[in-house]
Amino acid sequence: MWKCSSASARRACADLFVQGKKNAPCIIFIDEIDAVGRHRGAGLGGGHDEREQTLNQLLVEMDGFESNEGVILIAATNRPDVLDPALLRPGRFDRRVVVPPPDIVGRELILKVHTRKVPLSKDVKLDVISRGTPGFTGADLSNLVNEAALNAARRGKTRVYMQDFEESKDKVLMGRERRSLILSEEEKKNTAYHEAGHALVGAVLANVDPVHKVTIIPRGVSLGLTQTLPVDDRHNYTREYLLDLLAFMMGGRVAEEIALDHMTTGASNDIQRATETARRMVMEWGMSDKLGPLSYGRKEEMVFLGKELAHHQDYSETTAHEIDTEVRRLVGEAYEHARKILTDRHSVLDAISNALLEYETIDGDELAALVRGETIEREAPADDEEEAAPAAGEEVSSGNGEAGGGRGLQAHLGARGRAGVRRRPAYRRLARRGRIRFRAG
C-alpha cells in the first residue's frame, strides 16, 4: 500500500486515517506492521528513507486520536522485538495480545473444524493426531488434513484412514519421500545402523521424548530419520533431559563405530546440534557445575539486520578455555553413555538394523518389541480395492458425524481431486459396481 515515494506514502497513511474517521465506528487493521514500524535510527539511509518517513507519519496520526472517535487501530506482527519503542508507548499500541501455537486440546478442536466435510474411517482418532503434532498452527493442521485427503484419493479410497494421516504427518514433518534416490547396499546398511543407534538409545533413556518412528527411506536432505514426539507439550527443559538428549544425538555415530568399525559424514548434523546444545547449557542456561549459574557472552543487537544476534566476548581467555573444556566434557560423557548402552545391547542393535533393512520403517510399538527381544510380525497389506470399498450397507462417517462417503471427499478435494480419482483403476471398478458416484461440477 505504501510502496512508493516517501511523500506519497505519507499521504496514503494520512488518507487511511481520514477514511477511518469518516466511516467511524470502524477498525483499522495493519498486518505485518514490522515492515514499516522497524526500529528507527539504524542501518543505511539514516532518517530519510521511505520506511522511516511512513513510520513518522503513522506516529503523528496515532497521536491525533481521541478516545471518543470510534476508531480502533489493530496491528499484527511476528517480530515484536524489532518494533520501534515509540509504537509501543501508552496511547498507541500499548496492549499486546500474544497468539501462541495451539496446545493439544486446541489442536484437536481445530482438526474437528477442518475434518467436518472429510469422510473419515472409524480408525481415525483426532486426539492421537493432535498429540503427535506439537507446535502445529492452524494452517499446518489444515495442510495436514488436505494432504491426508489427497493421499486417500490417489489410492482410490472413498474415506480417509489413520494411515493416510500418518503419511501426511511424516511428509509435513520430515519431507517428501525420495524413493527415486538409488542407494548401495553398503549405504543402506550404514543408514540402518545409524538410525538403529539413535532409536535404541532413545528407547533406553528415560528422560528423552518417546521414539515415534524410525525410517531409512530418504526424506528431504537426510538418508534416514528417527522421529521422537513428546507425550505433552514442553515449555521447559531439565538438565537431565538435555544430558539424555546429548546421548541420543551421539547414538548414530557410536552405532557406526561399534557395528561397522568406521565413521561417516552422516553424523555431521548430530554433532553440530549436540555441540550447540552443550554450549548453550554452559553459556546461557548455567548448567555447568564448574562455571556455575552465570551467563557468558553479551549479545549485540544489530538492528539494521533485523536484530540478528552476535556474541561479544565479555570474559577472559581463561574463562573461554574453561567453557570449551566444559562443552567437550558434556559431549564426551554423552558419547560414552551412548557407547555403553549400545555395547551392552549389541544384539538388539543388530535386530533393529535388520528390521529397518527389511521393512524400511518401524514405529514406536515395534521398536519397543525389538528392545524386549521379540520379533516383528506384520500382516499382509490389504488390497487397495477392498480397502477402498465400504461393505454393503455400511455408512462412511465424516468429521461432523454425517454420512457422505465419496461425496464428502470429492467436495473437499474439488474438481482437480475428483479428476485424479476418476483415472484410478480402483475407482473405475467401484463405479461399475455402483459403489461410488461423482457428480459434475
PDB file of N, CA and C in Angstrom, residues 99-173:
ATOM      1  N   VAL A  99      -0.614 -14.539  20.560  1.00  0.00           N
ATOM      2  CA  VAL A  99      -1.336 -15.679  19.995  1.00  0.00           C
ATOM      3  C   VAL A  99      -0.331 -16.806  19.789  1.00  0.00           C
ATOM      4  N   PRO A 100      -0.162 -17.693  20.768  1.00  0.00           N
ATOM      5  CA  PRO A 100       0.810 -18.778  20.629  1.00  0.00           C
ATOM      6  C   PRO A 100       0.235 -19.915  19.798  1.00  0.00           C
ATOM      7  N   PRO A 101       1.068 -20.871  19.386  1.00  0.00           N
ATOM      8  CA  PRO A 101       0.533 -22.071  18.714  1.00  0.00           C
ATOM      9  C   PRO A 101      -0.432 -22.791  19.653  1.00  0.00           C
ATOM     10  N   PRO A 102      -1.465 -23.445  19.121  1.00  0.00           N
ATOM     11  CA  PRO A 102      -2.461 -24.096  19.981  1.00  0.00           C
ATOM     12  C   PRO A 102      -1.859 -25.260  20.764  1.00  0.00           C
ATOM     13  N   ASP A 103      -2.432 -25.508  21.937  1.00  0.00           N
ATOM     14  CA  ASP A 103      -1.996 -26.655  22.730  1.00  0.00           C
ATOM     15  C   ASP A 103      -2.697 -27.910  22.230  1.00  0.00           C
ATOM     16  N   ILE A 104      -2.548 -29.027  22.959  1.00  0.00           N
ATOM     17  CA  ILE A 104      -3.065 -30.300  22.478  1.00  0.00           C
ATOM     18  C   ILE A 104      -4.594 -30.275  22.359  1.00  0.00           C
ATOM     19  N   VAL A 105      -5.277 -29.596  23.293  1.00  0.00           N
ATOM     20  CA  VAL A 105      -6.738 -29.500  23.220  1.00  0.00           C
ATOM     21  C   VAL A 105      -7.147 -28.606  22.050  1.00  0.00           C
ATOM     22  N   GLY A 106      -6.449 -27.490  21.873  1.00  0.00           N
ATOM     23  CA  GLY A 106      -6.752 -26.593  20.763  1.00  0.00           C
ATOM     24  C   GLY A 106      -6.532 -27.254  19.414  1.00  0.00           C
ATOM     25  N   ARG A 107      -5.472 -28.061  19.288  1.00  0.00           N
ATOM     26  CA  ARG A 107      -5.214 -28.732  18.023  1.00  0.00           C
ATOM     27  C   ARG A 107      -6.323 -29.727  17.683  1.00  0.00           C
ATOM     28  N   GLU A 108      -6.829 -30.422  18.697  1.00  0.00           N
ATOM     29  CA  GLU A 108      -7.922 -31.363  18.439  1.00  0.00           C
ATOM     30  C   GLU A 108      -9.173 -30.637  17.967  1.00  0.00           C
ATOM     31  N   LEU A 109      -9.487 -29.499  18.583  1.00  0.00           N
ATOM     32  CA  LEU A 109     -10.662 -28.730  18.161  1.00  0.00           C
ATOM     33  C   LEU A 109     -10.487 -28.187  16.747  1.00  0.00           C
ATOM     34  N   ILE A 110      -9.263 -27.748  16.409  1.00  0.00           N
ATOM     35  CA  ILE A 110      -9.007 -27.251  15.058  1.00  0.00           C
ATOM     36  C   ILE A 110      -9.133 -28.382  14.041  1.00  0.00           C
ATOM     37  N   LEU A 111      -8.655 -29.570  14.394  1.00  0.00           N
ATOM     38  CA  LEU A 111      -8.791 -30.718  13.490  1.00  0.00           C
ATOM     39  C   LEU A 111     -10.262 -31.064  13.254  1.00  0.00           C
ATOM     40  N   LYS A 112     -11.090 -30.936  14.288  1.00  0.00           N
ATOM     41  CA  LYS A 112     -12.512 -31.202  14.102  1.00  0.00           C
ATOM     42  C   LYS A 112     -13.134 -30.222  13.115  1.00  0.00           C
ATOM     43  N   VAL A 113     -12.677 -28.982  13.140  1.00  0.00           N
ATOM     44  CA  VAL A 113     -13.203 -27.985  12.197  1.00  0.00           C
ATOM     45  C   VAL A 113     -12.808 -28.339  10.769  1.00  0.00           C
ATOM     46  N   HIS A 114     -11.536 -28.699  10.568  1.00  0.00           N
ATOM     47  CA  HIS A 114     -11.047 -28.951   9.210  1.00  0.00           C
ATOM     48  C   HIS A 114     -11.481 -30.301   8.663  1.00  0.00           C
ATOM     49  N   THR A 115     -11.972 -31.208   9.506  1.00  0.00           N
ATOM     50  CA  THR A 115     -12.422 -32.521   9.014  1.00  0.00           C
ATOM     51  C   THR A 115     -13.939 -32.641   8.972  1.00  0.00           C
ATOM     52  N   ARG A 116     -14.644 -31.527   9.103  1.00  0.00           N
ATOM     53  CA  ARG A 116     -16.103 -31.601   9.100  1.00  0.00           C
ATOM     54  C   ARG A 116     -16.664 -32.177   7.809  1.00  0.00           C
ATOM     55  N   LYS A 117     -16.053 -31.815   6.690  1.00  0.00           N
ATOM     56  CA  LYS A 117     -16.561 -32.262   5.400  1.00  0.00           C
ATOM     57  C   LYS A 117     -15.710 -33.366   4.788  1.00  0.00           C
ATOM     58  N   VAL A 118     -14.844 -33.966   5.573  1.00  0.00           N
ATOM     59  CA  VAL A 118     -13.964 -35.026   5.076  1.00  0.00           C
ATOM     60  C   VAL A 118     -14.479 -36.362   5.596  1.00  0.00           C
ATOM     61  N   PRO A 119     -14.769 -37.331   4.736  1.00  0.00           N
ATOM     62  CA  PRO A 119     -15.217 -38.650   5.207  1.00  0.00           C
ATOM     63  C   PRO A 119     -14.074 -39.394   5.881  1.00  0.00           C
ATOM     64  N   LEU A 120     -14.246 -39.714   7.136  1.00  0.00           N
ATOM     65  CA  LEU A 120     -13.193 -40.349   7.924  1.00  0.00           C
ATOM     66  C   LEU A 120     -13.547 -41.795   8.210  1.00  0.00           C
ATOM     67  N   SER A 121     -12.533 -42.642   8.222  1.00  0.00           N
ATOM     68  CA  SER A 121     -12.710 -44.021   8.641  1.00  0.00           C
ATOM     69  C   SER A 121     -12.882 -44.080  10.150  1.00  0.00           C
ATOM     70  N   LYS A 122     -13.407 -45.213  10.627  1.00  0.00           N
ATOM     71  CA  LYS A 122     -13.649 -45.351  12.060  1.00  0.00           C
ATOM     72  C   LYS A 122     -12.356 -45.432  12.861  1.00  0.00           C
ATOM     73  N   ASP A 123     -11.210 -45.745  12.192  1.00  0.00           N
ATOM     74  CA  ASP A 123      -9.960 -45.881  12.931  1.00  0.00           C
ATOM     75  C   ASP A 123      -9.249 -44.546  13.148  1.00  0.00           C
ATOM     76  N   VAL A 124      -9.794 -43.449  12.612  1.00  0.00           N
ATOM     77  CA  VAL A 124      -9.170 -42.140  12.769  1.00  0.00           C
ATOM     78  C   VAL A 124      -9.461 -41.601  14.161  1.00  0.00           C
ATOM     79  N   LYS A 125      -8.409 -41.269  14.888  1.00  0.00           N
ATOM     80  CA  LYS A 125      -8.536 -40.714  16.236  1.00  0.00           C
ATOM     81  C   LYS A 125      -7.873 -39.339  16.238  1.00  0.00           C
ATOM     82  N   LEU A 126      -8.684 -38.306  16.281  1.00  0.00           N
ATOM     83  CA  LEU A 126      -8.170 -36.950  16.210  1.00  0.00           C
ATOM     84  C   LEU A 126      -7.349 -36.584  17.445  1.00  0.00           C
ATOM     85  N   ASP A 127      -7.657 -37.180  18.601  1.00  0.00           N
ATOM     86  CA  ASP A 127      -6.868 -36.877  19.786  1.00  0.00           C
ATOM     87  C   ASP A 127      -5.439 -37.408  19.653  1.00  0.00           C
ATOM     88  N   VAL A 128      -5.288 -38.566  18.991  1.00  0.00           N
ATOM     89  CA  VAL A 128      -3.949 -39.122  18.753  1.00  0.00           C
ATOM     90  C   VAL A 128      -3.175 -38.238  17.780  1.00  0.00           C
ATOM     91  N   ILE A 129      -3.864 -37.758  16.741  1.00  0.00           N
ATOM     92  CA  ILE A 129      -3.211 -36.887  15.763  1.00  0.00           C
ATOM     93  C   ILE A 129      -2.773 -35.587  16.421  1.00  0.00           C
ATOM     94  N   SER A 130      -3.628 -35.009  17.268  1.00  0.00           N
ATOM     95  CA  SER A 130      -3.279 -33.750  17.925  1.00  0.00           C
ATOM     96  C   SER A 130      -2.101 -33.934  18.877  1.00  0.00           C
ATOM     97  N   ARG A 131      -2.019 -35.100  19.538  1.00  0.00           N
ATOM     98  CA  ARG A 131      -0.894 -35.351  20.436  1.00  0.00           C
ATOM     99  C   ARG A 131       0.414 -35.513  19.652  1.00  0.00           C
ATOM    100  N   GLY A 132       0.315 -35.961  18.410  1.00  0.00           N
ATOM    101  CA  GLY A 132       1.508 -36.167  17.596  1.00  0.00           C
ATOM    102  C   GLY A 132       1.908 -34.992  16.738  1.00  0.00           C
ATOM    103  N   THR A 133       1.269 -33.840  16.925  1.00  0.00           N
ATOM    104  CA  THR A 133       1.599 -32.664  16.117  1.00  0.00           C
ATOM    105  C   THR A 133       1.909 -31.460  17.004  1.00  0.00           C
ATOM    106  N   PRO A 134       2.865 -31.565  17.923  1.00  0.00           N
ATOM    107  CA  PRO A 134       3.189 -30.410  18.768  1.00  0.00           C
ATOM    108  C   PRO A 134       3.794 -29.282  17.958  1.00  0.00           C
ATOM    109  N   GLY A 135       3.392 -28.062  18.275  1.00  0.00           N
ATOM    110  CA  GLY A 135       3.908 -26.900  17.565  1.00  0.00           C
ATOM    111  C   GLY A 135       3.187 -26.566  16.282  1.00  0.00           C
ATOM    112  N   PHE A 136       2.225 -27.376  15.851  1.00  0.00           N
ATOM    113  CA  PHE A 136       1.493 -27.100  14.619  1.00  0.00           C
ATOM    114  C   PHE A 136       0.532 -25.933  14.839  1.00  0.00           C
ATOM    115  N   THR A 137       0.464 -25.059  13.858  1.00  0.00           N
ATOM    116  CA  THR A 137      -0.507 -23.972  13.879  1.00  0.00           C
ATOM    117  C   THR A 137      -1.776 -24.405  13.138  1.00  0.00           C
ATOM    118  N   GLY A 138      -2.768 -23.523  13.107  1.00  0.00           N
ATOM    119  CA  GLY A 138      -3.997 -23.841  12.393  1.00  0.00           C
ATOM    120  C   GLY A 138      -3.760 -24.104  10.925  1.00  0.00           C
ATOM    121  N   ALA A 139      -2.883 -23.315  10.299  1.00  0.00           N
ATOM    122  CA  ALA A 139      -2.581 -23.525   8.883  1.00  0.00           C
ATOM    123  C   ALA A 139      -1.877 -24.860   8.666  1.00  0.00           C
ATOM    124  N   ASP A 140      -0.987 -25.236   9.586  1.00  0.00           N
ATOM    125  CA  ASP A 140      -0.301 -26.528   9.468  1.00  0.00           C
ATOM    126  C   ASP A 140      -1.295 -27.683   9.562  1.00  0.00           C
ATOM    127  N   LEU A 141      -2.246 -27.584  10.469  1.00  0.00           N
ATOM    128  CA  LEU A 141      -3.235 -28.653  10.632  1.00  0.00           C
ATOM    129  C   LEU A 141      -4.161 -28.731   9.424  1.00  0.00           C
ATOM    130  N   SER A 142      -4.516 -27.593   8.858  1.00  0.00           N
ATOM    131  CA  SER A 142      -5.325 -27.588   7.638  1.00  0.00           C
ATOM    132  C   SER A 142      -4.579 -28.269   6.499  1.00  0.00           C
ATOM    133  N   ASN A 143      -3.293 -27.973   6.377  1.00  0.00           N
ATOM    134  CA  ASN A 143      -2.477 -28.609   5.349  1.00  0.00           C
ATOM    135  C   ASN A 143      -2.363 -30.107   5.599  1.00  0.00           C
ATOM    136  N   LEU A 144      -2.282 -30.517   6.861  1.00  0.00           N
ATOM    137  CA  LEU A 144      -2.206 -31.934   7.203  1.00  0.00           C
ATOM    138  C   LEU A 144      -3.449 -32.680   6.751  1.00  0.00           C
ATOM    139  N   VAL A 145      -4.626 -32.120   7.019  1.00  0.00           N
ATOM    140  CA  VAL A 145      -5.883 -32.763   6.620  1.00  0.00           C
ATOM    141  C   VAL A 145      -5.984 -32.834   5.106  1.00  0.00           C
ATOM    142  N   ASN A 146      -5.591 -31.771   4.423  1.00  0.00           N
ATOM    143  CA  ASN A 146      -5.676 -31.761   2.964  1.00  0.00           C
ATOM    144  C   ASN A 146      -4.733 -32.790   2.351  1.00  0.00           C
ATOM    145  N   GLU A 147      -3.523 -32.913   2.883  1.00  0.00           N
ATOM    146  CA  GLU A 147      -2.577 -33.903   2.381  1.00  0.00           C
ATOM    147  C   GLU A 147      -3.100 -35.320   2.599  1.00  0.00           C
ATOM    148  N   ALA A 148      -3.736 -35.558   3.754  1.00  0.00           N
ATOM    149  CA  ALA A 148      -4.293 -36.884   4.018  1.00  0.00           C
ATOM    150  C   ALA A 148      -5.421 -37.212   3.036  1.00  0.00           C
ATOM    151  N   ALA A 149      -6.276 -36.226   2.745  1.00  0.00           N
ATOM    152  CA  ALA A 149      -7.357 -36.447   1.789  1.00  0.00           C
ATOM    153  C   ALA A 149      -6.810 -36.714   0.388  1.00  0.00           C
ATOM    154  N   LEU A 150      -5.789 -35.976  -0.020  1.00  0.00           N
ATOM    155  CA  LEU A 150      -5.180 -36.213  -1.328  1.00  0.00           C
ATOM    156  C   LEU A 150      -4.540 -37.600  -1.397  1.00  0.00           C
ATOM    157  N   ASN A 151      -3.900 -38.004  -0.315  1.00  0.00           N
ATOM    158  CA  ASN A 151      -3.274 -39.319  -0.279  1.00  0.00           C
ATOM    159  C   ASN A 151      -4.317 -40.419  -0.425  1.00  0.00           C
ATOM    160  N   ALA A 152      -5.466 -40.249   0.245  1.00  0.00           N
ATOM    161  CA  ALA A 152      -6.540 -41.244   0.125  1.00  0.00           C
ATOM    162  C   ALA A 152      -7.113 -41.267  -1.278  1.00  0.00           C
ATOM    163  N   ALA A 153      -7.263 -40.095  -1.902  1.00  0.00           N
ATOM    164  CA  ALA A 153      -7.821 -40.031  -3.249  1.00  0.00           C
ATOM    165  C   ALA A 153      -6.887 -40.670  -4.271  1.00  0.00           C
ATOM    166  N   ARG A 154      -5.580 -40.490  -4.100  1.00  0.00           N
ATOM    167  CA  ARG A 154      -4.625 -41.089  -5.043  1.00  0.00           C
ATOM    168  C   ARG A 154      -4.714 -42.615  -5.023  1.00  0.00           C
ATOM    169  N   ARG A 155      -5.088 -43.175  -3.895  1.00  0.00           N
ATOM    170  CA  ARG A 155      -5.176 -44.632  -3.776  1.00  0.00           C
ATOM    171  C   ARG A 155      -6.578 -45.150  -4.037  1.00  0.00           C
ATOM    172  N   GLY A 156      -7.459 -44.300  -4.521  1.00  0.00           N
ATOM    173  CA  GLY A 156      -8.798 -44.734  -4.882  1.00  0.00           C
ATOM    174  C   GLY A 156      -9.703 -45.020  -3.706  1.00  0.00           C
ATOM    175  N   LYS A 157      -9.419 -44.470  -2.547  1.00  0.00           N
ATOM    176  CA  LYS A 157     -10.252 -44.714  -1.371  1.00  0.00           C
ATOM    177  C   LYS A 157     -11.431 -43.753  -1.352  1.00  0.00           C
ATOM    178  N   THR A 158     -12.481 -44.162  -0.663  1.00  0.00           N
ATOM    179  CA  THR A 158     -13.642 -43.286  -0.513  1.00  0.00           C
ATOM    180  C   THR A 158     -13.678 -42.620   0.850  1.00  0.00           C
ATOM    181  N   ARG A 159     -12.702 -42.894   1.687  1.00  0.00           N
ATOM    182  CA  ARG A 159     -12.628 -42.284   3.007  1.00  0.00           C
ATOM    183  C   ARG A 159     -11.159 -42.182   3.408  1.00  0.00           C
ATOM    184  N   VAL A 160     -10.901 -41.381   4.402  1.00  0.00           N
ATOM    185  CA  VAL A 160      -9.536 -41.132   4.845  1.00  0.00           C
ATOM    186  C   VAL A 160      -9.257 -41.974   6.085  1.00  0.00           C
ATOM    187  N   TYR A 161      -8.184 -42.742   6.020  1.00  0.00           N
ATOM    188  CA  TYR A 161      -7.819 -43.644   7.112  1.00  0.00           C
ATOM    189  C   TYR A 161      -6.735 -43.017   7.984  1.00  0.00           C
ATOM    190  N   MET A 162      -6.508 -43.627   9.130  1.00  0.00           N
ATOM    191  CA  MET A 162      -5.470 -43.152  10.036  1.00  0.00           C
ATOM    192  C   MET A 162      -4.102 -43.230   9.375  1.00  0.00           C
ATOM    193  N   GLN A 163      -3.890 -44.258   8.550  1.00  0.00           N
ATOM    194  CA  GLN A 163      -2.624 -44.392   7.852  1.00  0.00           C
ATOM    195  C   GLN A 163      -2.366 -43.204   6.930  1.00  0.00           C
ATOM    196  N   ASP A 164      -3.422 -42.681   6.321  1.00  0.00           N
ATOM    197  CA  ASP A 164      -3.274 -41.500   5.461  1.00  0.00           C
ATOM    198  C   ASP A 164      -2.813 -40.293   6.277  1.00  0.00           C
ATOM    199  N   PHE A 165      -3.344 -40.139   7.476  1.00  0.00           N
ATOM    200  CA  PHE A 165      -2.904 -39.044   8.329  1.00  0.00           C
ATOM    201  C   PHE A 165      -1.459 -39.226   8.768  1.00  0.00           C
ATOM    202  N   GLU A 166      -1.068 -40.464   9.062  1.00  0.00           N
ATOM    203  CA  GLU A 166       0.312 -40.720   9.469  1.00  0.00           C
ATOM    204  C   GLU A 166       1.282 -40.370   8.340  1.00  0.00           C
ATOM    205  N   GLU A 167       0.957 -40.791   7.128  1.00  0.00           N
ATOM    206  CA  GLU A 167       1.830 -40.480   5.995  1.00  0.00           C
ATOM    207  C   GLU A 167       1.850 -38.983   5.705  1.00  0.00           C
ATOM    208  N   SER A 168       0.703 -38.339   5.874  1.00  0.00           N
ATOM    209  CA  SER A 168       0.649 -36.891   5.671  1.00  0.00           C
ATOM    210  C   SER A 168       1.493 -36.169   6.721  1.00  0.00           C
ATOM    211  N   LYS A 169       1.435 -36.623   7.972  1.00  0.00           N
ATOM    212  CA  LYS A 169       2.223 -36.003   9.046  1.00  0.00           C
ATOM    213  C   LYS A 169       3.720 -36.187   8.793  1.00  0.00           C
ATOM    214  N   ASP A 170       4.092 -37.384   8.324  1.00  0.00           N
ATOM    215  CA  ASP A 170       5.505 -37.620   8.009  1.00  0.00           C
ATOM    216  C   ASP A 170       5.981 -36.700   6.899  1.00  0.00           C
ATOM    217  N   LYS A 171       5.126 -36.473   5.924  1.00  0.00           N
ATOM    218  CA  LYS A 171       5.506 -35.593   4.814  1.00  0.00           C
ATOM    219  C   LYS A 171       5.690 -34.158   5.290  1.00  0.00           C
ATOM    220  N   VAL A 172       4.798 -33.696   6.184  1.00  0.00           N
ATOM    221  CA  VAL A 172       4.895 -32.330   6.681  1.00  0.00           C
ATOM    222  C   VAL A 172       6.100 -32.168   7.610  1.00  0.00           C
ATOM    223  N   LEU A 173       6.326 -33.145   8.489  1.00  0.00           N
ATOM    224  CA  LEU A 173       7.392 -33.027   9.475  1.00  0.00           C
ATOM    225  C   LEU A 173       8.763 -33.342   8.907  1.00  0.00           C
TER     226      LEU A 173
END
